[in-house]
Coordinates of C-alpha atoms (C1' of nucleotides) in Angstrom, one line a residue:
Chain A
X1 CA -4.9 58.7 -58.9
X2 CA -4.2 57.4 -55.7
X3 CA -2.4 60.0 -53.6
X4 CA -1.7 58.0 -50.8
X5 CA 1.4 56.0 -51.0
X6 CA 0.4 52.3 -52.2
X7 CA -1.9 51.0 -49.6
X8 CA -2.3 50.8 -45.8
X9 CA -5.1 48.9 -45.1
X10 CA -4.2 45.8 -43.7
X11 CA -2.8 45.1 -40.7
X12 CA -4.4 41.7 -40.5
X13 CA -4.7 39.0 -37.3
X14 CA -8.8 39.1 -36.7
X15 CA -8.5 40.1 -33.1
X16 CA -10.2 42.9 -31.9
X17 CA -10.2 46.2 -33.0
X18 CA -9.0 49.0 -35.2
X19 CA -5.5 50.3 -35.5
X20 CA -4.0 52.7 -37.1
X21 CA -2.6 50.8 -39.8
X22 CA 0.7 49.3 -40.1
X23 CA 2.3 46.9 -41.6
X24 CA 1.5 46.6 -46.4
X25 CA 0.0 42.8 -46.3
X26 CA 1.3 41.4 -49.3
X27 CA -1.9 39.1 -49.3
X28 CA -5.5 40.8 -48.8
X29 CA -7.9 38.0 -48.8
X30 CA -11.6 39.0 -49.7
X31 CA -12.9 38.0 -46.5
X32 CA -10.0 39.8 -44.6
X33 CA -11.6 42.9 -46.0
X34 CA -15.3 41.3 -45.1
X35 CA -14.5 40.8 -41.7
X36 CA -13.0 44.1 -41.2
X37 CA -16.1 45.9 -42.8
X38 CA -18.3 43.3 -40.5
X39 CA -16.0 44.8 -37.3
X40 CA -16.2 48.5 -38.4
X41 CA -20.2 48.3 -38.5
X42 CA -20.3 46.5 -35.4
X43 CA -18.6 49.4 -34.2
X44 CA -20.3 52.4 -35.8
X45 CA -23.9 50.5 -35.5
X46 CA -23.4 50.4 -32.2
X47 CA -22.7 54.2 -31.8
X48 CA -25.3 55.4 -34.3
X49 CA -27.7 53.1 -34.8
X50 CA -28.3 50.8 -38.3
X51 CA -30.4 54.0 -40.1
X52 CA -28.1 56.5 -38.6
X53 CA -24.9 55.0 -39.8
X54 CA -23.7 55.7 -43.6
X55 CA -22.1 53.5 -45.0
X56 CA -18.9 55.8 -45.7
X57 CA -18.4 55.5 -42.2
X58 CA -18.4 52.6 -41.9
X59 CA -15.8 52.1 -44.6
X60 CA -13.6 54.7 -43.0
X61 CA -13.3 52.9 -40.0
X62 CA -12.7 49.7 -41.5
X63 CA -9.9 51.5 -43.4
X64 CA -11.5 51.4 -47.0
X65 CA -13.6 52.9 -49.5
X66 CA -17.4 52.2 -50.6
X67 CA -15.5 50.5 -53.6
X68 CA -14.3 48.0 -51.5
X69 CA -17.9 48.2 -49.9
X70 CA -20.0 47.4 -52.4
X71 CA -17.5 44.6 -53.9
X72 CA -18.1 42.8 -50.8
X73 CA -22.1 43.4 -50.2
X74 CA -24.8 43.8 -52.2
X75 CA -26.3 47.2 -50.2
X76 CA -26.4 48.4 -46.6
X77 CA -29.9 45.6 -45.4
X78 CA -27.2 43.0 -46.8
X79 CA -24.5 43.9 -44.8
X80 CA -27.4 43.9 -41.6
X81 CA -27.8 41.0 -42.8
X82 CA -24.3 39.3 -42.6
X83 CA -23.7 41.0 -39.5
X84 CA -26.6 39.4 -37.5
X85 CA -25.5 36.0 -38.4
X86 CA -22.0 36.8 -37.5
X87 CA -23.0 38.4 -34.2
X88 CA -25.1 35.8 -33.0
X89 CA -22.4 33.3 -33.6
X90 CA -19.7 35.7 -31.4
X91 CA -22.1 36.0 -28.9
X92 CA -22.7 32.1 -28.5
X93 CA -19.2 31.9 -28.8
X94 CA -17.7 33.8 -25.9
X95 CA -20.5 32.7 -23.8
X96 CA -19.3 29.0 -24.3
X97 CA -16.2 30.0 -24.0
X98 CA -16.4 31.9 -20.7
X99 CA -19.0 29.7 -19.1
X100 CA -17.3 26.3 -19.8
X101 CA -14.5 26.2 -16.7
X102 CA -17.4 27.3 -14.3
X103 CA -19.4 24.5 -13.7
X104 CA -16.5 22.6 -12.2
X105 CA -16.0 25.6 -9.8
X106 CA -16.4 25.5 -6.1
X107 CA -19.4 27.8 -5.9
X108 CA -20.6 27.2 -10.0
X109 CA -23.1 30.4 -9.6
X110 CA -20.8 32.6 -8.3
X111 CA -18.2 31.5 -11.2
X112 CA -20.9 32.5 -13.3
X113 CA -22.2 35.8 -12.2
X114 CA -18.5 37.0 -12.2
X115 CA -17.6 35.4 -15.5
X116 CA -20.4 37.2 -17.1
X117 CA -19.5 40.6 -16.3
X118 CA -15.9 40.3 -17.5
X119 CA -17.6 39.6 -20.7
X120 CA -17.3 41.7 -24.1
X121 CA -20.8 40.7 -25.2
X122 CA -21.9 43.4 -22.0
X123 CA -19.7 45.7 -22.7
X124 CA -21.3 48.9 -24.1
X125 CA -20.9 48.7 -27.1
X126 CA -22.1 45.6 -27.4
X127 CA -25.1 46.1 -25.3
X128 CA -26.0 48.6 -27.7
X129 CA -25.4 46.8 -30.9
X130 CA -27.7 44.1 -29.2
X131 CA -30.1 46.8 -28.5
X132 CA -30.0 47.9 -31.9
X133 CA -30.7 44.4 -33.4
X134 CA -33.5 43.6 -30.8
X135 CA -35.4 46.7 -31.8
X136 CA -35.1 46.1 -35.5
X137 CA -36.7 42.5 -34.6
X138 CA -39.4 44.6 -32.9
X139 CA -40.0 46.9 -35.2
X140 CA -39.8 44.9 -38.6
X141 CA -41.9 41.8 -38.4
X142 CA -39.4 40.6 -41.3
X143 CA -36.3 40.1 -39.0
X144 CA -38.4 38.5 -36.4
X145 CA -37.9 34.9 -37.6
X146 CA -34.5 35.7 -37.7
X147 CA -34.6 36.9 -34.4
X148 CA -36.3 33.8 -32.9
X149 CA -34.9 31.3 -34.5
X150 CA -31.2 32.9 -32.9
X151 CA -32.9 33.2 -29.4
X152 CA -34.1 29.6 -30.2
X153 CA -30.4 28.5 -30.2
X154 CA -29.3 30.7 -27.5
X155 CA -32.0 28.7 -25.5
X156 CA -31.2 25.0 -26.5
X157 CA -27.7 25.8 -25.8
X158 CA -27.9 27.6 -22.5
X159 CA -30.9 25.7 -21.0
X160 CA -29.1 22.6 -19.8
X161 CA -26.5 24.4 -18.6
X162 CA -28.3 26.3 -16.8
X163 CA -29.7 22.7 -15.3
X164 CA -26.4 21.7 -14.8
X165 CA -25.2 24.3 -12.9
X166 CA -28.4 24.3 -11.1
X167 CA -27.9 20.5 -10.5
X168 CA -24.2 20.6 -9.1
X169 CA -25.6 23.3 -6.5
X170 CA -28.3 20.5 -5.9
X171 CA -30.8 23.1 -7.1
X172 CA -33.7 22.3 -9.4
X173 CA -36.0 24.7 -11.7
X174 CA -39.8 25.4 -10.0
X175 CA -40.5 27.2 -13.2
X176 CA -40.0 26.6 -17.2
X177 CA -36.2 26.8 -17.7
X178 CA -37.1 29.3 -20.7
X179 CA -38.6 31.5 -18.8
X180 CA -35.9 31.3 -15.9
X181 CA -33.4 32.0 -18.7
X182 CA -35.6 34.9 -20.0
X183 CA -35.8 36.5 -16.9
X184 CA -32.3 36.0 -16.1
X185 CA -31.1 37.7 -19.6
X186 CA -34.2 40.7 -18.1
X187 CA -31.8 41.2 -15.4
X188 CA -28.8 41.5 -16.9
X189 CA -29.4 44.0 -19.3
X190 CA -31.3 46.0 -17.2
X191 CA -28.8 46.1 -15.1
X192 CA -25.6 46.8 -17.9
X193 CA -28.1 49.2 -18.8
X194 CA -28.5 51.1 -16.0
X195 CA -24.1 50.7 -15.4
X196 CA -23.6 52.3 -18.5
X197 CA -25.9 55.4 -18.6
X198 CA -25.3 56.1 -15.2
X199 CA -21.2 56.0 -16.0
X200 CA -20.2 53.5 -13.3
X201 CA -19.7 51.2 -16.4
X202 CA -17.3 48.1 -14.6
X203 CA -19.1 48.9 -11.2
X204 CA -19.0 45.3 -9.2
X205 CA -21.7 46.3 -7.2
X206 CA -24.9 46.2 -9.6
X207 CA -28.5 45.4 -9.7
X208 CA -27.4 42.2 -11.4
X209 CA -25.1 40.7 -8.8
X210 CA -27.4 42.2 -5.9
X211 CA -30.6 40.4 -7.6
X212 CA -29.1 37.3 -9.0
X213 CA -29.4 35.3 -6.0
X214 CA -32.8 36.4 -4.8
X215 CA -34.5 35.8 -8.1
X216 CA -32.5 32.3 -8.3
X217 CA -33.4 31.3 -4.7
X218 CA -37.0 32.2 -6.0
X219 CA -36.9 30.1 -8.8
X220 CA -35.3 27.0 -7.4
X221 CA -35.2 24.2 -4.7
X222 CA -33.4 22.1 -3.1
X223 CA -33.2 19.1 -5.6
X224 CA -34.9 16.1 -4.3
Chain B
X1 CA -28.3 77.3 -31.7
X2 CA -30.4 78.2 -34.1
X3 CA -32.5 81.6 -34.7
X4 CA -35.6 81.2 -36.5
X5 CA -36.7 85.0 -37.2
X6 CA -40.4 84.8 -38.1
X7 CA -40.7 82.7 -34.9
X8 CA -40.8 81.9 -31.2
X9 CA -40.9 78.3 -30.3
X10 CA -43.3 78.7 -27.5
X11 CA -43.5 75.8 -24.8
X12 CA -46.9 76.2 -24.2
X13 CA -49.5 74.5 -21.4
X14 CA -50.2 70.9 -22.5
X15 CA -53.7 71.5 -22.6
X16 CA -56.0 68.9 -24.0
X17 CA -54.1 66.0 -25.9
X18 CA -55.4 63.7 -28.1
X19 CA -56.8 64.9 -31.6
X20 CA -60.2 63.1 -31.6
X21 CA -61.4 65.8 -34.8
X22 CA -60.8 64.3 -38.1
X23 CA -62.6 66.7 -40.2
X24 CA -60.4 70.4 -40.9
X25 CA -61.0 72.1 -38.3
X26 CA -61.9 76.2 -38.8
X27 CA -59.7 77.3 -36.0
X28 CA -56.0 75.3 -35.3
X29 CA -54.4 76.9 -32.6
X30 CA -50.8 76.7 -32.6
X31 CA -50.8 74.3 -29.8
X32 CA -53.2 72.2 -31.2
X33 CA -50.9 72.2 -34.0
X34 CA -47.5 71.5 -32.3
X35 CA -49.8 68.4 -30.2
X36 CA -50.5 66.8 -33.5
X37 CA -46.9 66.8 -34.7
X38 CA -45.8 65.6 -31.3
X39 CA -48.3 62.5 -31.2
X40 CA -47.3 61.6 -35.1
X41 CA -43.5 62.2 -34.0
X42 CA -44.2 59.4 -31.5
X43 CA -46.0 57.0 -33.9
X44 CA -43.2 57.5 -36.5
X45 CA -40.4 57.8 -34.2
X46 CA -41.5 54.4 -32.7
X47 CA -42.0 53.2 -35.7
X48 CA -39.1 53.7 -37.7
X49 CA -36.6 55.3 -35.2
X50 CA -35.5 58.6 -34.7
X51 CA -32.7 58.7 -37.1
X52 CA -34.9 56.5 -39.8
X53 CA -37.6 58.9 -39.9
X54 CA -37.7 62.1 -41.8
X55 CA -39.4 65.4 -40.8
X56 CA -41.3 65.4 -44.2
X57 CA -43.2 62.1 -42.8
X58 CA -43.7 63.2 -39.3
X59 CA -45.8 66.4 -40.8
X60 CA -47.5 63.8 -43.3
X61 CA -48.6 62.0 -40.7
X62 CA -49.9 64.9 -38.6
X63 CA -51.8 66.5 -42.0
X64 CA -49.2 69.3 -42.3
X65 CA -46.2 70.5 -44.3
X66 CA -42.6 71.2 -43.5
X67 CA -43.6 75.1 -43.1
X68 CA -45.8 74.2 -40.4
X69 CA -43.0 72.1 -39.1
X70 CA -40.9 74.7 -38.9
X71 CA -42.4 77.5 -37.9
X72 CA -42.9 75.2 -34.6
X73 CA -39.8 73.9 -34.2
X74 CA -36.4 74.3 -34.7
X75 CA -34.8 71.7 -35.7
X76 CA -35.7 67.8 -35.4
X77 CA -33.7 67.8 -32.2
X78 CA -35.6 70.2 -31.3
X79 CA -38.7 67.9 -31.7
X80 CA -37.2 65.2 -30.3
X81 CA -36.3 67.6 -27.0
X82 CA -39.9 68.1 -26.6
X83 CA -41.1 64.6 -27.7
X84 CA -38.9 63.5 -24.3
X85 CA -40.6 65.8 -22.2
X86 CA -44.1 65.0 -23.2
X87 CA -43.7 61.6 -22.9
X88 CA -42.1 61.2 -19.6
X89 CA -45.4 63.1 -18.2
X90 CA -47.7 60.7 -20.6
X91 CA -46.0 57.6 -18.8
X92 CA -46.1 58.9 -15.0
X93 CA -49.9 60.3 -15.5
X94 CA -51.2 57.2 -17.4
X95 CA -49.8 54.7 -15.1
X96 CA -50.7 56.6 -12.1
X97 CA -54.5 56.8 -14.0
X98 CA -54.3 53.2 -14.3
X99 CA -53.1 52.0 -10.8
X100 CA -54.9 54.9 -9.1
X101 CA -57.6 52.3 -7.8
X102 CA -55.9 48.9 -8.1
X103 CA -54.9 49.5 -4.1
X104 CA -58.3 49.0 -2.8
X105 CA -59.0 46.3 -4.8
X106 CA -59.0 42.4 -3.1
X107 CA -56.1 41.1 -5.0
X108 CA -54.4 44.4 -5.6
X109 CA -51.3 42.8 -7.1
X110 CA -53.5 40.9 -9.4
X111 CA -55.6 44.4 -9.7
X112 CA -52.1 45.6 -10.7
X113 CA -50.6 43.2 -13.4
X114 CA -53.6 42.8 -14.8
X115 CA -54.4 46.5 -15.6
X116 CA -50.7 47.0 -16.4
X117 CA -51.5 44.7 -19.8
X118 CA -54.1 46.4 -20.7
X119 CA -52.7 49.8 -21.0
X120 CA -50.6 51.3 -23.5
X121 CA -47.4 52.1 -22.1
X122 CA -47.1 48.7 -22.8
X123 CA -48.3 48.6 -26.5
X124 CA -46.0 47.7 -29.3
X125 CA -45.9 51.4 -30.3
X126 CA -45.1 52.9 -27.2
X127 CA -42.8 50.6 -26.2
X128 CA -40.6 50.7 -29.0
X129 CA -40.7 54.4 -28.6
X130 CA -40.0 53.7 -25.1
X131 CA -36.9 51.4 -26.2
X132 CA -35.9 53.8 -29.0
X133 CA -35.4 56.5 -26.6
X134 CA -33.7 54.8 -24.0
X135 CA -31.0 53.5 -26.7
X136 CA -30.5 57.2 -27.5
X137 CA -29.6 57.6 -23.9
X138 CA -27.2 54.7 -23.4
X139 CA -25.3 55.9 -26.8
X140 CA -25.3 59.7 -25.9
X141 CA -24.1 60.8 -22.6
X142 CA -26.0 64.4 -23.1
X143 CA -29.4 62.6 -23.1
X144 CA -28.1 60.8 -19.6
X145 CA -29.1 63.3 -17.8
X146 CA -32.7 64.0 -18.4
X147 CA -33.0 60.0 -18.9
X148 CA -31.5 59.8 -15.3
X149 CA -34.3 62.7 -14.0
X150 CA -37.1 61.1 -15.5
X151 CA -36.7 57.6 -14.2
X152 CA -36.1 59.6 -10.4
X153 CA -39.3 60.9 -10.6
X154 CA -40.7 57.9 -11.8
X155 CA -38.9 56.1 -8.7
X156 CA -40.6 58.5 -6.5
X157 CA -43.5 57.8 -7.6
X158 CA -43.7 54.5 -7.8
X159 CA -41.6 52.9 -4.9
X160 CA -44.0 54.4 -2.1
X161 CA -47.0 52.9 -4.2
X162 CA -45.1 49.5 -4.1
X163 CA -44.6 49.3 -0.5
X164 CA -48.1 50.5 -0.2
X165 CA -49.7 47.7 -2.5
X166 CA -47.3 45.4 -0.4
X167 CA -48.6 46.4 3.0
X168 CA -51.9 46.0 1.9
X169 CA -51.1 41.8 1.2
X170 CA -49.2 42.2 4.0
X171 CA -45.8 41.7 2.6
X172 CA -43.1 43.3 2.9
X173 CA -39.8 44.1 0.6
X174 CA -36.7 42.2 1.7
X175 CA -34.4 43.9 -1.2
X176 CA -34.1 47.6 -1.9
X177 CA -37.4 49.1 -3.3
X178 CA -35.5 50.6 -6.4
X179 CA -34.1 47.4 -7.1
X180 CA -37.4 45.7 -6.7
X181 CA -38.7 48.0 -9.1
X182 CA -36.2 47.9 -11.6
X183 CA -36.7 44.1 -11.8
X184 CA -40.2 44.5 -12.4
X185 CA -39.6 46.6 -15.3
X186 CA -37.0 44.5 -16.4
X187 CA -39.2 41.6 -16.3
X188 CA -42.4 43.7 -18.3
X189 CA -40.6 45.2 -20.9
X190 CA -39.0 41.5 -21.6
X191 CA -42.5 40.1 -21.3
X192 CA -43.7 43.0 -23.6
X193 CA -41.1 42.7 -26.5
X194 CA -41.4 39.2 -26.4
X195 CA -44.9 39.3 -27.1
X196 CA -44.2 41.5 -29.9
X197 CA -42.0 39.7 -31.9
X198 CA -43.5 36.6 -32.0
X199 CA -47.1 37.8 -32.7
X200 CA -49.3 37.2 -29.8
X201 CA -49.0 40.7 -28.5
X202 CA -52.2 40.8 -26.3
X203 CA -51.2 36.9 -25.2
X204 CA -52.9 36.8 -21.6
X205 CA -50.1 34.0 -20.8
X206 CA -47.0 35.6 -20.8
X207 CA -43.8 36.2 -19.2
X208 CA -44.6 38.7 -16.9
X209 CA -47.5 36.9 -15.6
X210 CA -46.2 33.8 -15.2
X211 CA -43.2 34.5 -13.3
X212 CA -44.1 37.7 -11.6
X213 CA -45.9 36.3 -8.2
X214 CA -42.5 34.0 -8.1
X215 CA -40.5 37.3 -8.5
X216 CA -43.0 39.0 -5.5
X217 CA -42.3 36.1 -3.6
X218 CA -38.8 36.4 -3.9
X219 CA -38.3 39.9 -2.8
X220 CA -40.5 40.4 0.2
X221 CA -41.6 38.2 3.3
X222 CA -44.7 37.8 5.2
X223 CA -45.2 42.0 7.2
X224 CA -43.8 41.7 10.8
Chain C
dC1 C1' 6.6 37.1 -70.1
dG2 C1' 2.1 38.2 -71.2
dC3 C1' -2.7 37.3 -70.2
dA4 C1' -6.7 36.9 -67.4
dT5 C1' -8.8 37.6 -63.0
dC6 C1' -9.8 39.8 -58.8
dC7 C1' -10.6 43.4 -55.9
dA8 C1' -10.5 47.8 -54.2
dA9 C1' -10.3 52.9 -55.6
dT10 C1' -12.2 56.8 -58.1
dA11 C1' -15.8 59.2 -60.2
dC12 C1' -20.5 60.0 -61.3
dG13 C1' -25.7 60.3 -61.2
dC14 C1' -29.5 60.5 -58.6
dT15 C1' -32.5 60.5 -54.6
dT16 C1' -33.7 61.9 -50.2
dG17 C1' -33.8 65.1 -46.6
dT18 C1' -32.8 69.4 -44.1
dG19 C1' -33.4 74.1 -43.3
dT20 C1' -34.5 78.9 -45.4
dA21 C1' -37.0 82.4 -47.6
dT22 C1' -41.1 83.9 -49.3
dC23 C1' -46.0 83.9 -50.1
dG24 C1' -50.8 83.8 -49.1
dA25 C1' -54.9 83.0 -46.5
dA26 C1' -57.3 83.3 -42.4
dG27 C1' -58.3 85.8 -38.2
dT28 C1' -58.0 90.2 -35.4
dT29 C1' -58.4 95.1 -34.4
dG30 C1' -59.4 99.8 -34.9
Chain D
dC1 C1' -63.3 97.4 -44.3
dA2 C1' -58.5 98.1 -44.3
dA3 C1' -54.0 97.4 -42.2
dC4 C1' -51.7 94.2 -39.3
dT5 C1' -50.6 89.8 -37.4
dT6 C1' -50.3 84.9 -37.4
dC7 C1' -49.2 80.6 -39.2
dG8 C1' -49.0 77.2 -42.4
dA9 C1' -47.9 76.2 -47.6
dT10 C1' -44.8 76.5 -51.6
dA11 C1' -40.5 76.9 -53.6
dC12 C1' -35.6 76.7 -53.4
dA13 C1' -30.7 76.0 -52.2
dC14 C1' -27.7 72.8 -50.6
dA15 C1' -25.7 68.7 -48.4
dA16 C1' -25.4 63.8 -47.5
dG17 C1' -25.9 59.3 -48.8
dC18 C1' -26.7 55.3 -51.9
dG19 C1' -25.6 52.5 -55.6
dT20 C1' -23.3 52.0 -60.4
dA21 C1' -19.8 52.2 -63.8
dT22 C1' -15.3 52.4 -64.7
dT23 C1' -10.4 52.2 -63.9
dG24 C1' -6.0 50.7 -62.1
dG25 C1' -3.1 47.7 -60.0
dA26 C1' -1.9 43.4 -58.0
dT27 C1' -1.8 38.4 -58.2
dG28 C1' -2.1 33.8 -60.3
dC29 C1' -1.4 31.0 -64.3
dG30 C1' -0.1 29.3 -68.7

DNA sequence: CGCATCCAATACGCTTGTGTATCGAAGTTG
DNA sequence: CAACTTCGATACACAAGCGTATTGGATGCG
């Protein structure tokens, strides 16, 4: 039945990425396979879009079959599902992660502006899969709760430090923090946006660093 | 890349758009008929996505069957193709309708923002459509290019009637006028989409509003 | 050592969708 | 009014994709 020599799949360690195989893992844990599946349709959403992704491909990538598939999730929306909660979790994640040094930095929104870029979550791929997602909230007034209650997080998580980095520059908000924070976000991915279609993908020089300290002269003062 | 014998895929004049006629109308020309798929393309496209939608609903929509499909187009891509075109010349002319007077008005930045929300460029349909096709361009590199054109011309247009509206409140731009302008949109289509997904989509208080005098004041200073 | 349990692979049915080929009804022209 | 042309409708062939049912093999446990 099975023509391949016993099985490649594994090559575990949930760091990035695809690889060929390698190394037989004695010891395939379900959610080993889950998280690899969640990976390859992070991937292939991102290149085709939720409704023009199969799920074969998505198993290909991830090194399986739709066996392994559907023994994991229940149909394709499921799996949307899953990966929206997981993405939203990465992406608060390595935001934490890469903004929590800065604030102690000599110039904290500098730190900032540079840490940002370095980031995955900006990275094409992920700009698109975020894309993606954002227009399926649009579109489908069903994954809009879902929607706002993970822009709700990303708010009450990133709102005082935005006041805290605004406070060590001896800054203060003029306007609602959310909508400082909204327009900020505006900025960004307008400006990965226009980086990526336009090819200089990593260019240093972009709409976002150019902006970033008119709009946030604009939207501060000197703290009293 | 395809030869359809029976037929020639004419590009013909725009001519008169919208189907205002409900009843069957003796004589369909085959521009009025290629029109109608065009404007149901846009509403399915937008809302359902490109890849999510099938030609069989498309001609639903526009009161026709595959054959009539067909024997105007080549292929969906082929629809799509065209879809791009049309709407790039929808946006420039109905923006340019809609600001066309706003510069002699009083206030004309107020003149402009608030025409801006009433138009609809702006409306949850088109700008999903407007989002939808803009992913496509970010994920394939071959729609780059006529992405890229289209928001040139749009610069073109545009960026002599910002400095004008400025001059005429006797500002002027401090930053580069594309990058002024790309904030702006930035800043709408967050304010847009935001209004979308949670509900209040003709919300008079919004995002845009509320920060965009803050953003004008940011990027330009009192004329010389 | 044998049994039970998982979990992924294989195989299948069925639906949806694309594109082609053909047909027929209007309109046009001599 | 008859032949021709045009254009949309019908019918069909075929491929892709989803989800189910079943199988096989590995692992854990008594």
């Amino acid at each position: 039945m099975n023509a391949m020599p016993t099985s490649r799949v594994v090559s575990e360690s949930p760091g990035p990425v695809e690889s060929g195989d390698t190394a037989d893992a004695p010891k395939r844990s379900r959610s080993v396979t889950r998280e690899r599946l969640l990976d390859a349709a992070a991937q292939v959403f991102a290149e085709q879009g939720v409704a023009g992704a199969s799920v074969e491909e998505v198993c290909e990538r991830a090194g399986y079959t739709r066996g392994a598939f559907y023994s994991n999730f229940a149909t394709k929306d499921a799996l949307l599902v899953a990966l929206l909660d997981r993405e939203e979790g990465l992406l608060l994640d390595r935001l934490s992660a890469a903004l929590d040094g800065a604030l102690s930095q000599p110039d904290p929104l500098a730190a900032v502006a540079g840490r940002l870029f370095d980031l995955q979550p900006f990275g094409a791929s992920k700009y698109a899969l975020r894309a993606e997602l954002t227009l399926l909230a649009v579109r489908d007034p069903d994954l809009a709760a879902p929607y706002l209650a993970a822009r709700r997080s990303f708010r009450e998580r990133f709102v005082p430090f935005l006041r805290e980095g605004l406070a060590q520059a001896q800054l203060e908000l003029i306007v609602p923090a959310d909508d400082a924070l909204d327009t900020l976000e505006a900025l960004f991915d307008a400006s990965v946006r226009s980086s990526i279609i336009s090819g200089d993908a990593n260019a240093r020089d972009n709409l976002a660093t150019r902006m970033l300290p008119v709009l946030l002269g604009a939207m501060t003062r000197p703290r009293a």
